[in-house]
Structures are given as structure tokens and as C-alpha cells.
Amino acid sequence: EFNNLLSTFKGKMIANTKGAFKEKVLYNETLHVYGTGGIHSKDKPGVIVPEDDEVLIDADVSSYYPSALVLLEACPKHLDKDIFIPIYNNIVEKRIKAKKEGNDFIKNSFKLVLNGTYGNLISEYSWLYDPLQAMKITVNNQLFLTMLSEKLSDNGFKIESINTDGITVRIKKINLDKFYRICHNWERYTGFELEYAEYLKVVRR
């Protein structure tokens, strides 16, 4: 299913960055939905509470879109990549450090700078305008998360939800080490870093 999706992406040409494509893949009971804005799953409404022998963990990619801009070297074509990428990456690293240290002022300020840079890639009024680089990030990020979803699902983990930059998974406590091992392997392969949060309950409309 996912190889068919990959072939579809490789063969697709788009001329704009809004609503240019929408693909769906049903895999092990999880409906993955792809678009120019990012990936998400089609989730059923309800209340999700883990059993006594389970945990509900959300794995989010740290500074996903900014990190992808650096890893994919998605520099606007009219700028010098050897100057732009190191400067941008320096801000990414400072924000991640501030987040870990609990410095909300620096964390939130740099978040605006980093996300604003990505947003300006698709703004024709910005000096950063280069929609190809924006789509390079968006499409690849969806495929990166698909890889993690596929690996977790293939190993028996219940995918409760997928959003733009993370996955929520229901896990048997005895399989926690296996879960983290899969996530760490994904991190090593992609170069991204995951952050984890345990949920007591998920309520959704």
C-alpha cells in the first residue's frame, strides 16, 4: 500500500501548494490521509483509556518542519545554501536547548522565527519564496512519519492517531522496550529526534 503511495508521489506534478493533492492509505485499520498541509489519520470519535497493562504514548518529532528544512537542505534556490542552512540550524538547536531547559521565552520566540521561515517559503510576497522547497519538506515529512507508523503497526502496536508531526500509540507495558527500540532506530535512520508524552486519557469529537 505504501509503495503504491510512494509511486503516486513520484509521478505527481503540482502547480500550487493548497489542496493540490489528497491521498488516502488504509493500513492495519489506520486510515492515513495525505495532503499539502501534512499527514493525519482519520480518527473515530470517542474516549480512549488504556487498560491497566497498557500505556498511551504520544511520540512527537522535535521541531519537525524546521529540522526537516535542515536535514533536506531545503534552501530557497536564490540563496546560498552554505550560509542559509547553518544559520537556520543554529536557531533550531538553540530552540531545542531552550525547550529542554524550560526557557519558554526563547523557545516560543524561536518557534515563531523557524515556523515563519517555513511559512514564507509558500508566500509569494516573501523574500524566502520557493514553494518547491516547502513541498519537499511537507511531502517527505509525511513519508517519514509513514515509515514509523508502518514499523510500529507491523510490530503489533495500536496506532490511535497520527497528526502533522507525531503518532499516538497504545502499548502493552511489557512491550515498551520494543516500542522505544523501534523509535530509536527510526531516529538513527532519519536524523530526527522524538519527544514522548504519556496520556492518561484521550477524548475526541
CSV table of C-alpha atoms in Angstrom, one decimal:
chain,number,residue,atom,x,y,z
A,1,GLU,CA,0.0,0.0,0.0
A,2,PHE,CA,2.7,2.4,0.9
A,3,ASN,CA,4.9,1.6,-2.1
A,4,ASN,CA,1.9,2.4,-4.2
A,5,LEU,CA,1.6,5.8,-2.4
A,6,LEU,CA,5.3,6.4,-3.0
A,7,SER,CA,4.9,5.7,-6.7
A,8,THR,CA,2.0,8.1,-6.8
A,9,PHE,CA,4.0,10.9,-5.1
A,10,LYS,CA,6.9,10.3,-7.5
A,11,GLY,CA,4.7,10.6,-10.5
A,12,LYS,CA,2.7,13.6,-9.4
A,13,MET,CA,3.3,17.2,-10.6
A,14,ILE,CA,1.6,20.0,-8.8
A,15,ALA,CA,1.4,23.7,-9.6
A,16,ASN,CA,0.2,25.1,-6.2
A,17,THR,CA,0.6,24.5,-2.5
A,18,LYS,CA,-3.0,24.4,-1.4
A,19,GLY,CA,-5.3,21.4,-2.0
A,20,ALA,CA,-3.1,20.2,-4.8
A,21,PHE,CA,-3.4,16.6,-3.8
A,22,LYS,CA,-5.2,14.3,-1.3
A,23,GLU,CA,-4.2,10.7,-0.9
A,24,LYS,CA,-5.5,8.0,1.5
A,25,VAL,CA,-4.0,4.7,2.5
A,26,LEU,CA,-5.7,2.2,4.8
A,27,TYR,CA,-3.1,0.1,6.6
A,28,ASN,CA,-3.8,-2.2,9.6
A,29,GLU,CA,-7.1,-0.4,10.5
A,30,THR,CA,-5.4,3.1,10.4
A,31,LEU,CA,-6.6,5.4,7.6
A,32,HIS,CA,-3.6,7.6,6.7
A,33,VAL,CA,-4.6,10.9,4.9
A,34,TYR,CA,-2.0,12.9,2.9
A,35,GLY,CA,-2.2,16.5,1.7
A,36,THR,CA,-0.2,19.6,1.0
A,37,GLY,CA,-0.6,20.6,4.7
A,38,GLY,CA,0.7,17.4,6.2
A,39,ILE,CA,-0.4,13.9,7.3
A,40,HIS,CA,-3.1,12.9,9.7
A,41,SER,CA,-5.2,9.9,10.4
A,42,LYS,CA,-9.0,9.6,10.1
A,43,ASP,CA,-9.9,9.0,13.7
A,44,LYS,CA,-13.2,7.8,15.2
A,45,PRO,CA,-14.8,9.9,18.0
A,46,GLY,CA,-14.7,8.6,21.5
A,47,VAL,CA,-12.8,8.2,24.7
A,48,ILE,CA,-9.6,6.2,24.8
A,49,VAL,CA,-8.4,5.0,28.1
A,50,PRO,CA,-5.5,2.5,28.4
A,51,GLU,CA,-6.1,-0.7,30.3
A,52,ASP,CA,-4.1,-1.4,33.5
A,53,ASP,CA,-1.4,-3.3,31.5
A,54,GLU,CA,-1.2,-0.6,28.8
A,55,VAL,CA,0.1,2.9,28.3
A,56,LEU,CA,-0.9,5.6,25.8
A,57,ILE,CA,2.2,7.4,24.5
A,58,ASP,CA,2.4,10.3,22.1
A,59,ALA,CA,5.7,10.5,20.1
A,60,ASP,CA,6.3,13.9,18.6
A,61,VAL,CA,9.1,14.9,16.3
A,62,SER,CA,11.1,17.7,17.9
A,63,SER,CA,10.9,20.9,15.7
A,64,TYR,CA,9.8,18.6,12.9
A,65,TYR,CA,9.5,21.1,10.0
A,66,PRO,CA,12.5,23.2,10.9
A,67,SER,CA,14.6,20.1,11.4
A,68,ALA,CA,13.5,18.8,8.0
A,69,LEU,CA,14.5,22.0,6.4
A,70,VAL,CA,18.0,21.5,7.7
A,71,LEU,CA,18.2,17.7,7.0
A,72,LEU,CA,16.8,18.0,3.5
A,73,GLU,CA,18.8,21.2,2.8
A,74,ALA,CA,15.6,22.9,1.6
A,75,CYS,CA,17.2,26.2,1.0
A,76,PRO,CA,15.5,28.7,-1.3
A,77,LYS,CA,17.2,28.4,-4.7
A,78,HIS,CA,18.2,32.1,-4.9
A,79,LEU,CA,20.1,32.0,-1.5
A,80,ASP,CA,23.5,30.5,-0.7
A,81,LYS,CA,22.9,27.1,0.9
A,82,ASP,CA,26.2,27.1,2.7
A,83,ILE,CA,25.3,30.3,4.5
A,84,PHE,CA,21.5,29.9,5.0
A,85,ILE,CA,21.4,26.3,6.3
A,86,PRO,CA,24.0,26.7,9.1
A,87,ILE,CA,22.4,30.0,10.3
A,88,TYR,CA,18.9,28.4,10.3
A,89,ASN,CA,20.2,25.2,12.0
A,90,ASN,CA,21.8,27.3,14.8
A,91,ILE,CA,18.4,28.7,15.6
A,92,VAL,CA,16.9,25.2,15.6
A,93,GLU,CA,19.5,23.9,18.0
A,94,LYS,CA,19.1,27.0,20.3
A,95,ARG,CA,15.3,26.4,20.4
A,96,ILE,CA,15.6,22.7,21.2
A,97,LYS,CA,18.1,23.6,24.0
A,98,ALA,CA,15.8,26.3,25.4
A,99,LYS,CA,12.8,23.8,25.4
A,100,LYS,CA,14.8,21.2,27.4
A,101,GLU,CA,15.9,23.9,29.8
A,102,GLY,CA,12.3,25.2,30.3
A,103,ASN,CA,13.1,28.7,28.8
A,104,ASP,CA,9.7,29.5,27.4
A,105,PHE,CA,10.6,32.9,26.2
A,106,ILE,CA,13.5,31.7,23.9
A,107,LYS,CA,11.6,28.6,23.0
A,108,ASN,CA,8.5,30.4,21.8
A,109,SER,CA,10.3,33.3,20.2
A,110,PHE,CA,12.5,31.0,18.1
A,111,LYS,CA,9.5,28.8,17.2
A,112,LEU,CA,7.9,31.9,15.5
A,113,VAL,CA,11.2,32.5,13.6
A,114,LEU,CA,11.6,28.9,12.5
A,115,ASN,CA,7.9,28.2,11.5
A,116,GLY,CA,7.7,31.7,10.0
A,117,THR,CA,10.6,30.8,7.7
A,118,TYR,CA,8.8,27.7,6.5
A,119,GLY,CA,5.6,29.6,6.0
A,120,ASN,CA,7.4,32.2,3.9
A,121,LEU,CA,8.6,29.6,1.5
A,122,ILE,CA,5.0,29.5,0.2
A,123,SER,CA,4.3,33.2,0.4
A,124,GLU,CA,4.8,34.9,-2.9
A,125,TYR,CA,5.3,38.2,-1.0
A,126,SER,CA,8.3,37.0,0.9
A,127,TRP,CA,12.0,37.2,0.0
A,128,LEU,CA,12.2,33.5,1.0
A,129,TYR,CA,9.6,32.4,-1.5
A,130,ASP,CA,10.3,29.0,-3.0
A,131,PRO,CA,7.3,26.6,-2.9
A,132,LEU,CA,9.3,23.7,-4.3
A,133,GLN,CA,11.4,23.6,-1.1
A,134,ALA,CA,8.2,23.8,1.0
A,135,MET,CA,6.7,20.8,-0.8
A,136,LYS,CA,10.0,19.0,-0.5
A,137,ILE,CA,9.6,19.3,3.3
A,138,THR,CA,5.9,18.6,3.5
A,139,VAL,CA,5.8,15.5,1.3
A,140,ASN,CA,9.0,14.0,2.8
A,141,ASN,CA,7.8,14.6,6.4
A,142,GLN,CA,4.6,12.7,5.6
A,143,LEU,CA,6.6,9.8,4.2
A,144,PHE,CA,9.0,9.8,7.2
A,145,LEU,CA,6.1,9.5,9.7
A,146,THR,CA,4.5,6.9,7.5
A,147,MET,CA,7.7,4.8,7.9
A,148,LEU,CA,7.3,5.0,11.7
A,149,SER,CA,3.6,4.2,11.6
A,150,GLU,CA,4.2,1.2,9.3
A,151,LYS,CA,7.0,-0.2,11.5
A,152,LEU,CA,5.0,0.2,14.7
A,153,SER,CA,1.9,-1.3,13.2
A,154,ASP,CA,3.8,-4.2,11.7
A,155,ASN,CA,5.1,-5.0,15.2
A,156,GLY,CA,1.6,-5.2,16.7
A,157,PHE,CA,1.3,-1.7,18.2
A,158,LYS,CA,-2.1,0.0,18.0
A,159,ILE,CA,-1.9,3.4,16.2
A,160,GLU,CA,-4.5,5.6,17.9
A,161,SER,CA,-3.8,8.7,15.9
A,162,ILE,CA,-1.3,10.4,13.6
A,163,ASN,CA,-1.0,14.2,13.1
A,164,THR,CA,1.3,16.5,11.3
A,165,ASP,CA,4.3,15.8,13.5
A,166,GLY,CA,3.6,12.8,15.7
A,167,ILE,CA,1.9,9.5,16.5
A,168,THR,CA,-0.1,8.4,19.5
A,169,VAL,CA,0.2,4.7,20.2
A,170,ARG,CA,-1.4,2.2,22.6
A,171,ILE,CA,1.2,0.0,24.1
A,172,LYS,CA,1.3,-3.1,26.3
A,173,LYS,CA,3.7,-2.2,29.2
A,174,ILE,CA,5.6,-5.4,28.6
A,175,ASN,CA,6.4,-4.1,25.0
A,176,LEU,CA,7.6,-0.7,26.0
A,177,ASP,CA,11.3,-1.5,25.3
A,178,LYS,CA,10.3,-2.8,21.9
A,179,PHE,CA,8.4,0.4,21.2
A,180,TYR,CA,11.4,2.6,22.1
A,181,ARG,CA,13.8,0.4,20.2
A,182,ILE,CA,11.7,0.9,17.0
A,183,CYS,CA,11.5,4.7,17.6
A,184,HIS,CA,15.3,4.9,18.2
A,185,ASN,CA,16.0,3.0,15.0
A,186,TRP,CA,13.8,5.4,13.2
A,187,GLU,CA,15.6,8.4,14.7
A,188,ARG,CA,19.0,6.9,13.7
A,189,TYR,CA,17.8,6.3,10.1
A,190,THR,CA,16.1,9.7,9.6
A,191,GLY,CA,18.2,12.0,11.8
A,192,PHE,CA,15.2,13.4,13.7
A,193,GLU,CA,14.6,13.4,17.4
A,194,LEU,CA,11.4,12.2,19.1
A,195,GLU,CA,9.8,13.6,22.3
A,196,TYR,CA,7.4,11.5,24.3
A,197,ALA,CA,4.4,12.3,26.5
A,198,GLU,CA,2.2,9.8,28.3
A,199,TYR,CA,-1.6,10.4,28.1
A,200,LEU,CA,-4.0,9.1,30.8
A,201,LYS,CA,-6.9,9.6,28.5
A,202,VAL,CA,-7.8,10.9,25.0
A,203,VAL,CA,-11.2,12.4,24.4
A,204,ARG,CA,-12.1,13.5,20.9
A,205,ARG,CA,-15.1,14.5,18.9
